[in-house]
Tab-separated table of C-alpha atoms in Angstrom:
chain	number	residue	atom	x	y	z
A	772	MET	CA	227.050	206.204	104.565
A	773	THR	CA	225.206	207.346	107.510
A	774	GLN	CA	226.359	210.627	109.010
A	775	THR	CA	226.232	210.918	112.830
A	776	SER	CA	225.142	214.263	114.207
A	777	GLN	CA	227.358	215.888	116.875
A	778	PRO	CA	226.040	217.635	119.944
A	779	ARG	CA	225.670	221.317	119.375
A	780	ARG	CA	227.877	223.445	121.573
A	781	GLU	CA	226.373	226.565	123.048
A	782	PHE	CA	228.405	229.646	123.547
A	783	HIS	CA	227.438	232.405	126.040
A	784	SER	CA	229.148	235.634	126.397
A	785	GLY	CA	230.009	236.827	129.908
A	786	ARG	CA	227.311	239.480	129.545
A	787	GLY	CA	224.645	236.955	128.850
A	788	LYS	CA	225.495	234.679	131.737
A	789	LYS	CA	222.434	234.026	134.094
A	790	THR	CA	222.205	236.321	137.134
A	791	PHE	CA	221.549	233.564	139.694
A	792	ASP	CA	224.626	231.820	138.472
A	793	ARG	CA	226.605	234.758	139.803
A	794	ILE	CA	225.238	234.580	143.456
A	795	PRO	CA	227.298	232.481	145.839
A	796	GLY	CA	225.365	229.563	147.264
A	797	GLY	CA	225.632	230.683	150.957
A	798	PHE	CA	223.454	233.729	150.364
A	799	TYR	CA	220.416	231.540	149.647
A	800	LEU	CA	220.495	230.184	153.216
A	801	VAL	CA	220.847	233.646	154.767
A	802	GLY	CA	217.944	235.017	152.765
A	803	ALA	CA	215.704	232.146	153.741
A	804	LEU	CA	216.470	232.697	157.415
A	805	VAL	CA	215.690	236.433	157.149
A	806	ILE	CA	212.352	235.747	155.499
A	807	LEU	CA	211.473	233.144	158.127
A	808	PHE	CA	212.329	235.570	160.939
A	809	GLU	CA	210.103	238.294	159.474
A	810	VAL	CA	207.208	235.882	159.141
A	811	VAL	CA	207.534	234.802	162.778
A	812	MET	CA	207.698	238.404	164.024
A	813	LEU	CA	204.684	239.491	162.020
A	814	GLY	CA	202.736	236.529	163.369
A	815	ALA	CA	203.657	237.365	166.956
A	816	VAL	CA	202.593	240.995	166.539
A	817	GLY	CA	199.270	239.932	165.051
A	818	LEU	CA	198.651	237.501	167.892
A	819	ALA	CA	199.416	240.145	170.499
A	820	LEU	CA	196.973	242.551	168.868
A	821	ALA	CA	194.281	239.890	168.728
A	822	VAL	CA	194.690	238.611	172.303
A	823	GLY	CA	195.709	241.865	174.013
A	824	ASP	CA	197.714	242.475	177.156
A	825	PRO	CA	196.332	240.407	180.076
A	826	SER	CA	196.546	243.511	182.232
A	827	ASP	CA	194.554	245.553	179.716
A	828	ASP	CA	190.821	245.661	180.402
A	829	GLY	CA	190.085	246.988	176.971
A	830	ALA	CA	190.223	250.631	178.001
A	831	SER	CA	192.675	252.984	176.403
A	832	PRO	CA	195.181	254.853	178.583
A	833	ASP	CA	193.152	258.019	178.015
A	834	LYS	CA	189.989	256.302	179.241
A	835	GLU	CA	191.755	254.806	182.258
A	836	SER	CA	193.064	258.191	183.332
A	837	ARG	CA	189.721	259.954	182.848
A	838	ARG	CA	187.920	260.764	186.111
A	839	VAL	CA	184.272	261.604	186.740
A	840	GLU	CA	182.496	263.293	189.636
A	841	VAL	CA	180.221	260.986	191.635
A	842	THR	CA	177.877	262.420	194.272
A	843	TYR	CA	176.312	260.274	196.996
A	844	ILE	CA	173.076	261.624	198.533
A	845	ALA	CA	171.086	260.144	201.426
A	846	THR	CA	167.743	261.588	202.494
A	847	GLY	CA	164.746	260.512	204.572
A	848	ASP	CA	162.623	261.240	207.614
A	849	HIS	CA	165.255	259.895	210.011
A	850	LEU	CA	167.539	262.236	211.907
A	851	SER	CA	170.467	259.822	211.611
A	852	VAL	CA	171.213	256.588	209.725
A	853	ASN	CA	173.924	254.004	209.179
A	854	LEU	CA	175.733	254.712	205.900
A	855	THR	CA	177.965	252.491	203.757
A	856	VAL	CA	179.675	253.514	200.510
A	857	GLY	CA	182.087	251.716	198.211
A	858	GLU	CA	182.254	249.610	195.080
A	859	ALA	CA	179.487	247.374	193.820
A	860	ASN	CA	181.884	244.387	193.774
A	861	GLY	CA	181.884	244.229	197.568
A	862	ASN	CA	184.683	246.601	198.620
A	863	HIS	CA	182.473	248.563	201.013
A	864	GLU	CA	183.465	251.110	203.647
A	865	PRO	CA	181.064	251.690	206.558
A	866	HIS	CA	180.815	255.389	207.424
A	867	GLY	CA	179.003	254.690	210.682
A	868	VAL	CA	176.210	256.952	211.879
A	869	VAL	CA	175.623	260.131	209.839
A	870	ILE	CA	173.116	262.955	210.140
A	871	LEU	CA	170.580	263.374	207.322
A	872	PRO	CA	170.537	264.817	204.777
A	873	TYR	CA	173.950	263.560	203.642
A	874	ARG	CA	175.799	264.621	200.482
A	875	LYS	CA	179.368	263.918	199.426
A	876	THR	CA	181.132	264.240	196.051
A	877	VAL	CA	184.151	262.117	195.109
A	878	GLU	CA	186.118	261.401	191.941
A	879	LEU	CA	186.094	257.896	190.457
A	880	ALA	CA	187.581	256.401	187.302
A	881	ALA	CA	185.286	256.351	184.291
A	882	GLY	CA	183.442	253.036	184.286
A	883	ALA	CA	184.105	252.347	187.986
A	884	ASP	CA	181.434	250.788	190.191
A	885	PHE	CA	179.631	252.674	192.958
A	886	TYR	CA	177.688	251.528	196.028
A	887	LEU	CA	175.590	253.454	198.547
A	888	ASP	CA	173.527	251.863	201.334
A	889	VAL	CA	171.334	253.961	203.643
A	890	ARG	CA	170.063	251.910	206.572
A	891	SER	CA	167.883	252.624	209.614
A	892	ARG	CA	169.623	252.402	212.926
A	893	GLU	CA	168.761	249.402	215.048
A	894	ASP	CA	166.304	251.194	217.319
A	895	GLN	CA	164.847	253.541	214.685
A	896	GLU	CA	163.391	251.232	212.052
A	897	GLY	CA	160.557	252.327	209.787
A	898	GLY	CA	159.960	255.605	208.002
A	899	THR	CA	161.294	256.448	204.544
A	900	LEU	CA	164.866	256.442	203.289
A	901	THR	CA	166.225	257.347	199.845
A	902	CYS	CA	169.627	256.889	198.221
A	903	THR	CA	170.615	258.855	195.111
A	904	VAL	CA	173.810	258.712	193.030
A	905	LEU	CA	174.780	261.459	190.576
A	906	VAL	CA	177.449	261.127	187.892
A	907	GLY	CA	178.524	264.400	186.371
A	908	GLY	CA	175.643	266.123	188.155
A	909	LYS	CA	172.951	263.851	186.669
A	910	VAL	CA	170.962	261.165	188.462
A	911	VAL	CA	172.019	257.684	187.333
A	912	GLN	CA	170.322	255.770	190.135
A	913	GLN	CA	167.826	256.331	192.930
A	914	ALA	CA	166.179	253.853	195.313
A	915	HIS	CA	163.687	254.088	198.181
A	916	SER	CA	163.066	251.964	201.239
A	917	THR	CA	159.837	249.962	201.203
A	918	PRO	CA	157.374	249.467	204.082
A	919	GLY	CA	158.876	246.024	204.680
A	920	SER	CA	162.520	247.129	204.642
A	921	SER	CA	164.645	249.512	206.624
A	922	SER	CA	167.216	250.415	203.972
A	923	ALA	CA	167.711	251.812	200.464
A	924	THR	CA	170.618	250.635	198.284
A	925	CYS	CA	172.052	252.115	195.075
A	926	ALA	CA	174.643	250.048	193.148
A	927	GLY	CA	175.824	250.444	189.571
A	928	SER	CA	178.505	251.874	187.303
A	929	THR	CA	179.579	255.413	186.521
A	930	ALA	CA	179.068	254.460	182.864
A	931	ASP	CA	175.315	253.999	183.437
A	932	ALA	CA	173.072	256.326	181.472
A	933	PRO	CA	171.319	259.144	183.362
A	934	GLN	CA	167.711	258.478	184.358
A	935	ARG	CA	165.284	260.973	182.956
A	936	GLY	CA	162.593	262.613	185.015
A	937	ILE	CA	164.290	262.079	188.404
A	938	PRO	CA	165.163	265.394	190.059
A	939	VAL	CA	168.075	265.857	192.411
A	940	PRO	CA	166.710	265.653	195.994
A	941	THR	CA	166.287	268.910	197.863
A	942	LEU	CA	168.516	268.898	200.916
A	943	THR	CA	166.650	270.604	203.733
A	944	PRO	CA	168.637	271.363	206.896
A	945	GLY	CA	168.934	268.306	209.090
A	946	ALA	CA	169.595	267.773	212.746
A	947	SER	CA	172.293	269.799	214.426
A	948	PRO	CA	175.523	267.913	215.128
A	949	LEU	CA	175.977	266.443	218.580
A	950	PRO	CA	178.398	268.134	220.992
A	951	GLU	CA	181.607	266.586	222.227
A	952	GLU	CA	181.471	264.371	225.307
A	953	ARG	CA	182.435	266.009	228.608
A	954	ARG	CA	182.759	264.228	231.943
A	955	LEU	CA	183.432	266.080	235.169
A	956	THR	CA	186.335	265.023	237.358
A	957	GLY	CA	185.928	267.749	239.975
A	958	THR	CA	183.000	268.846	242.120
A	959	VAL	CA	180.319	271.087	240.595
A	960	LYS	CA	177.070	271.835	242.429
A	961	VAL	CA	173.729	271.242	240.750
A	962	PRO	CA	172.102	274.497	239.595
A	963	ASP	CA	168.841	275.731	241.078
A	964	TYR	CA	166.541	275.471	238.067
A	965	PRO	CA	164.097	278.402	238.000
A	966	GLY	CA	160.337	277.995	237.894
A	967	GLU	CA	157.476	276.685	239.999
A	968	GLY	CA	157.731	273.085	238.908
A	969	SER	CA	155.114	270.470	239.664
A	970	PRO	CA	153.101	270.245	242.882
A	971	VAL	CA	153.888	267.536	245.432
A	972	ILE	CA	150.899	265.263	246.079
A	973	GLY	CA	152.443	262.664	248.389
A	974	THR	CA	155.515	260.538	249.072
A	975	VAL	CA	156.912	257.319	247.618
A	976	THR	CA	158.789	254.740	249.674
A	977	ASP	CA	161.018	252.342	247.753
A	978	SER	CA	164.356	250.565	248.269
A	979	SER	CA	165.001	252.280	251.636
A	980	LEU	CA	164.318	255.698	250.096
A	981	GLU	CA	161.411	258.070	250.583
A	982	TYR	CA	160.887	260.899	248.111
A	983	ALA	CA	158.189	263.207	246.705
A	984	GLU	CA	155.393	262.027	244.445
A	985	LEU	CA	154.729	264.714	241.844
A	986	GLY	CA	151.374	265.939	240.534
A	987	GLY	CA	150.368	268.178	237.677
A	988	THR	CA	151.260	266.544	234.366
A	989	TRP	CA	152.777	263.514	236.110
A	990	ASP	CA	150.979	260.153	236.308
A	991	ARG	CA	150.725	258.364	239.647
A	992	SER	CA	153.745	256.400	240.849
A	993	LYS	CA	153.610	252.652	240.159
A	994	THR	CA	155.499	249.560	241.275
A	995	LEU	CA	157.642	247.675	238.732
A	996	ASP	CA	159.026	244.180	238.373
A	997	PRO	CA	162.814	244.581	238.754
A	998	VAL	CA	163.464	241.430	236.714
A	999	PHE	CA	161.917	242.990	233.617
A	1000	ASP	CA	162.330	246.717	234.273
A	1001	GLY	CA	165.505	246.938	236.344
A	1002	PHE	CA	163.703	249.295	238.748
A	1003	THR	CA	161.114	248.732	241.482
A	1004	ARG	CA	159.233	252.049	241.215
A	1005	LYS	CA	158.333	254.419	238.360
A	1006	GLN	CA	156.477	257.696	237.806
A	1007	GLU	CA	155.937	258.951	234.255
A	1008	GLY	CA	155.516	262.559	233.191
A	1009	ARG	CA	154.707	264.335	229.959
A	1010	GLN	CA	157.079	263.987	226.962
A	1011	ARG	CA	159.103	261.034	228.264
A	1012	ALA	CA	159.789	262.461	231.741
A	1013	LEU	CA	160.611	259.722	234.258
A	1014	VAL	CA	161.355	259.125	237.922
A	1015	LYS	CA	162.588	255.633	238.846
A	1016	SER	CA	164.135	254.080	241.939
A	1017	THR	CA	165.688	250.788	242.997
A	1018	GLN	CA	168.678	249.255	244.734
A	1019	VAL	CA	171.840	249.310	242.632
A	1020	ASP	CA	172.364	245.833	241.171
A	1021	GLU	CA	175.532	243.780	241.341
A	1022	ASP	CA	176.501	244.311	237.699
A	1023	ILE	CA	176.602	248.074	238.093
A	1024	MET	CA	178.570	247.720	241.312
A	1025	ALA	CA	181.075	245.586	239.408
A	1026	ALA	CA	181.220	248.175	236.599
A	1027	ALA	CA	182.032	250.789	239.243
A	1028	GLY	CA	184.969	248.715	240.464
A	1029	GLY	CA	183.091	246.863	243.188
A	1030	THR	CA	184.346	249.244	245.896
A	1031	GLY	CA	181.043	250.972	246.591
A	1032	GLU	CA	182.618	254.404	246.023
A	1033	LEU	CA	179.489	256.483	245.428
A	1034	ARG	CA	180.821	258.765	242.712
A	1035	GLY	CA	181.912	255.776	240.651
A	1036	VAL	CA	178.563	254.058	241.219
A	1037	ALA	CA	176.673	257.168	240.059
A	1038	GLY	CA	178.772	257.306	236.897
A	1039	ALA	CA	178.179	253.598	236.218
A	1040	VAL	CA	174.404	254.065	236.596
A	1041	MET	CA	174.469	257.028	234.166
A	1042	ASP	CA	176.467	255.035	231.614
A	1043	GLU	CA	174.008	252.141	231.851
A	1044	ARG	CA	171.018	254.438	231.376
A	1045	ARG	CA	172.618	255.937	228.274
A	1046	ARG	CA	173.345	252.476	226.903
A	1047	TYR	CA	169.847	251.089	227.351
A	1048	GLU	CA	167.556	254.122	227.070
A	1049	TYR	CA	169.126	256.019	224.143
A	1050	PRO	CA	170.163	255.245	220.550
A	1051	ARG	CA	173.291	253.149	220.429
A	1052	ASP	CA	176.513	254.991	219.588
A	1053	GLN	CA	174.543	258.211	219.170
A	1054	ALA	CA	174.055	259.620	222.654
A	1055	ILE	CA	176.581	262.077	224.072
A	1056	LEU	CA	177.010	262.756	227.778
A	1057	VAL	CA	177.799	266.275	228.955
A	1058	ASP	CA	178.103	266.438	232.745
A	1059	VAL	CA	176.761	269.644	234.320
A	1060	ALA	CA	176.962	268.786	238.032
A	1061	SER	CA	178.695	266.247	240.257
A	1062	GLN	CA	178.674	266.679	244.013
A	1063	PRO	CA	178.595	264.811	247.335
A	1064	LEU	CA	175.510	265.135	249.525
A	1065	LYS	CA	174.251	264.080	252.939
A	1066	VAL	CA	170.808	262.451	253.067
A	1067	ASP	CA	169.624	261.984	256.644
A	1068	GLY	CA	173.266	261.790	257.666
A	1069	HIS	CA	173.965	259.134	254.997
A	1070	ASP	CA	176.600	259.649	252.308
A	1071	ALA	CA	175.217	260.271	248.822
A	1072	TRP	CA	176.398	261.462	245.403
A	1073	LEU	CA	174.431	263.434	242.817
A	1074	LEU	CA	175.429	263.356	239.147
A	1075	VAL	CA	173.521	265.490	236.611
A	1076	SER	CA	174.192	265.157	232.889
A	1077	GLU	CA	172.771	266.381	229.610
A	1078	ILE	CA	172.321	263.451	227.233
A	1079	HIS	CA	172.279	264.701	223.640
A	1080	PHE	CA	170.858	262.364	221.010
A	1081	HIS	CA	168.898	262.021	217.758
A	1082	LYS	CA	166.020	259.576	217.691
A	1083	ARG	CA	163.334	259.236	215.046
A	1084	GLY	CA	159.920	260.339	216.281
A	1085	VAL	CA	161.304	262.074	219.380
A	1086	PRO	CA	161.178	265.893	219.227
A	1087	SER	CA	163.649	266.322	222.073
A	1088	THR	CA	167.346	266.083	221.226
A	1089	MET	CA	168.527	266.490	224.824
A	1090	ASP	CA	167.331	265.116	228.149
A	1091	LEU	CA	168.467	266.277	231.557
A	1092	ASN	CA	169.388	263.112	233.495
A	1093	ALA	CA	170.071	262.977	237.228
A	1094	VAL	CA	171.383	260.044	239.265
A	1095	LEU	CA	171.306	260.217	243.057
A	1096	VAL	CA	173.089	257.316	244.782
A	1097	VAL	CA	172.541	256.953	248.559
A	1098	ASP	CA	174.385	254.691	250.992
A	1099	THR	CA	171.422	253.455	253.038
A	1100	GLY	CA	173.493	251.044	255.139
A	1101	ARG	CA	172.408	248.028	253.107
A	1102	VAL	CA	174.815	245.819	251.142
A	1103	ARG	CA	174.283	247.903	247.999
A	1104	PRO	CA	173.291	251.588	247.782
A	1105	SER	CA	169.920	252.788	246.504
A	1106	VAL	CA	169.474	255.009	243.441
A	1107	LEU	CA	166.956	257.590	242.250
A	1108	TRP	CA	167.035	258.276	238.483
A	1109	VAL	CA	165.308	261.321	236.968
A	1110	VAL	CA	164.820	262.188	233.266
A	1111	LEU	CA	163.509	265.630	232.214
A	1112	PRO	CA	163.343	266.408	228.452
A	1113	GLU	CA	164.550	269.693	227.003
A	1114	THR	CA	161.203	270.114	225.230
A	1115	ASN	CA	159.497	270.494	228.622
A	1116	LYS	CA	161.817	272.697	230.641
A	1117	LYS	CA	158.927	273.624	232.935
A	1118	LEU	CA	159.617	270.303	234.653
A	1119	TRP	CA	163.308	270.980	235.290
A	1120	PRO	CA	162.655	272.552	238.741
A	1121	ASP	CA	161.190	269.144	239.684
A	1122	LEU	CA	164.776	267.882	239.893
A	1123	ASN	CA	165.514	270.235	242.796
A	1124	THR	CA	162.226	269.237	244.435
A	1125	LEU	CA	162.964	265.514	244.205
A	1126	VAL	CA	166.565	265.750	245.435
A	1127	ALA	CA	165.571	267.902	248.415
A	1128	SER	CA	162.774	265.492	249.374
A	1129	VAL	CA	164.845	262.295	249.612
A	1130	GLN	CA	165.002	260.625	253.034
A	1131	VAL	CA	166.339	257.225	254.156
A	1132	ARG	CA	163.731	254.781	255.545
């Protein structure tokens, strides 16, 4: 007789029961969600560290807040130049006309760009110009103008390494600053300048005026083409001294208001002479005399001004300018213009000689 085996029953005590069998089923879902959340957060943190903040340029807060001293230096054989400073990326700030030598120290962020351009003024091209930039007192860049250029430009970063063997330029005293402009509104008589002055060797007749022709260091008086020169007569003296005469043109009359008022016409002539005969934006007028006169019974006005300026290659920094406007009875008045440089004050008495000699013809 075949005996059938029965399934064996297993008995477990409560102590031996499996641990997982004691955990409620809902806790498995919660645990899985917690683990998934931690994985996502860790991934996001890692991605942020790898990519970085878009606003972060890679510099630490300490580096961003660190500042360095940057010194801009401009030197050369010009008395004055056009200067531009700023950042190498194009954010430039024109400083206008400055007197050489120029030196200025500013604070910039570490790693910031710098830019320095030293440029000859429009009517003073040529010569030598140098730009130098110091970071922390050491030269990081220096450039010089070339014979074919009229500027020197330094552009770089404050993180650039110092350049060895380049000394800091010696800043010798430059030109004295120009005075403030002063225009007379009242009447002030022209002074009697002391000295013998130049001899009178004849007379000049031009534009209804007759006046003295000077000798000594003066060249002979010559006729001019008014289309090209603006005057019809000229006499040249030593060191840029000049005597010119003509009839006041229509443009100057218009600039004076078109009324023919002689004081206004004299001022308009002086302003035009400054504009065309002296460096642009760098010539200061200081009136010393402004008075009415009678010339052969004709109304006239005399305006005398010091014009202070800096011009490369010109030793004088001030010229005495005189404008005598005479109503000759013609449609427009006639004018005598006199220039006497400060470097040759022996000629200043010639102004009194010329004014006293004027007659109407």
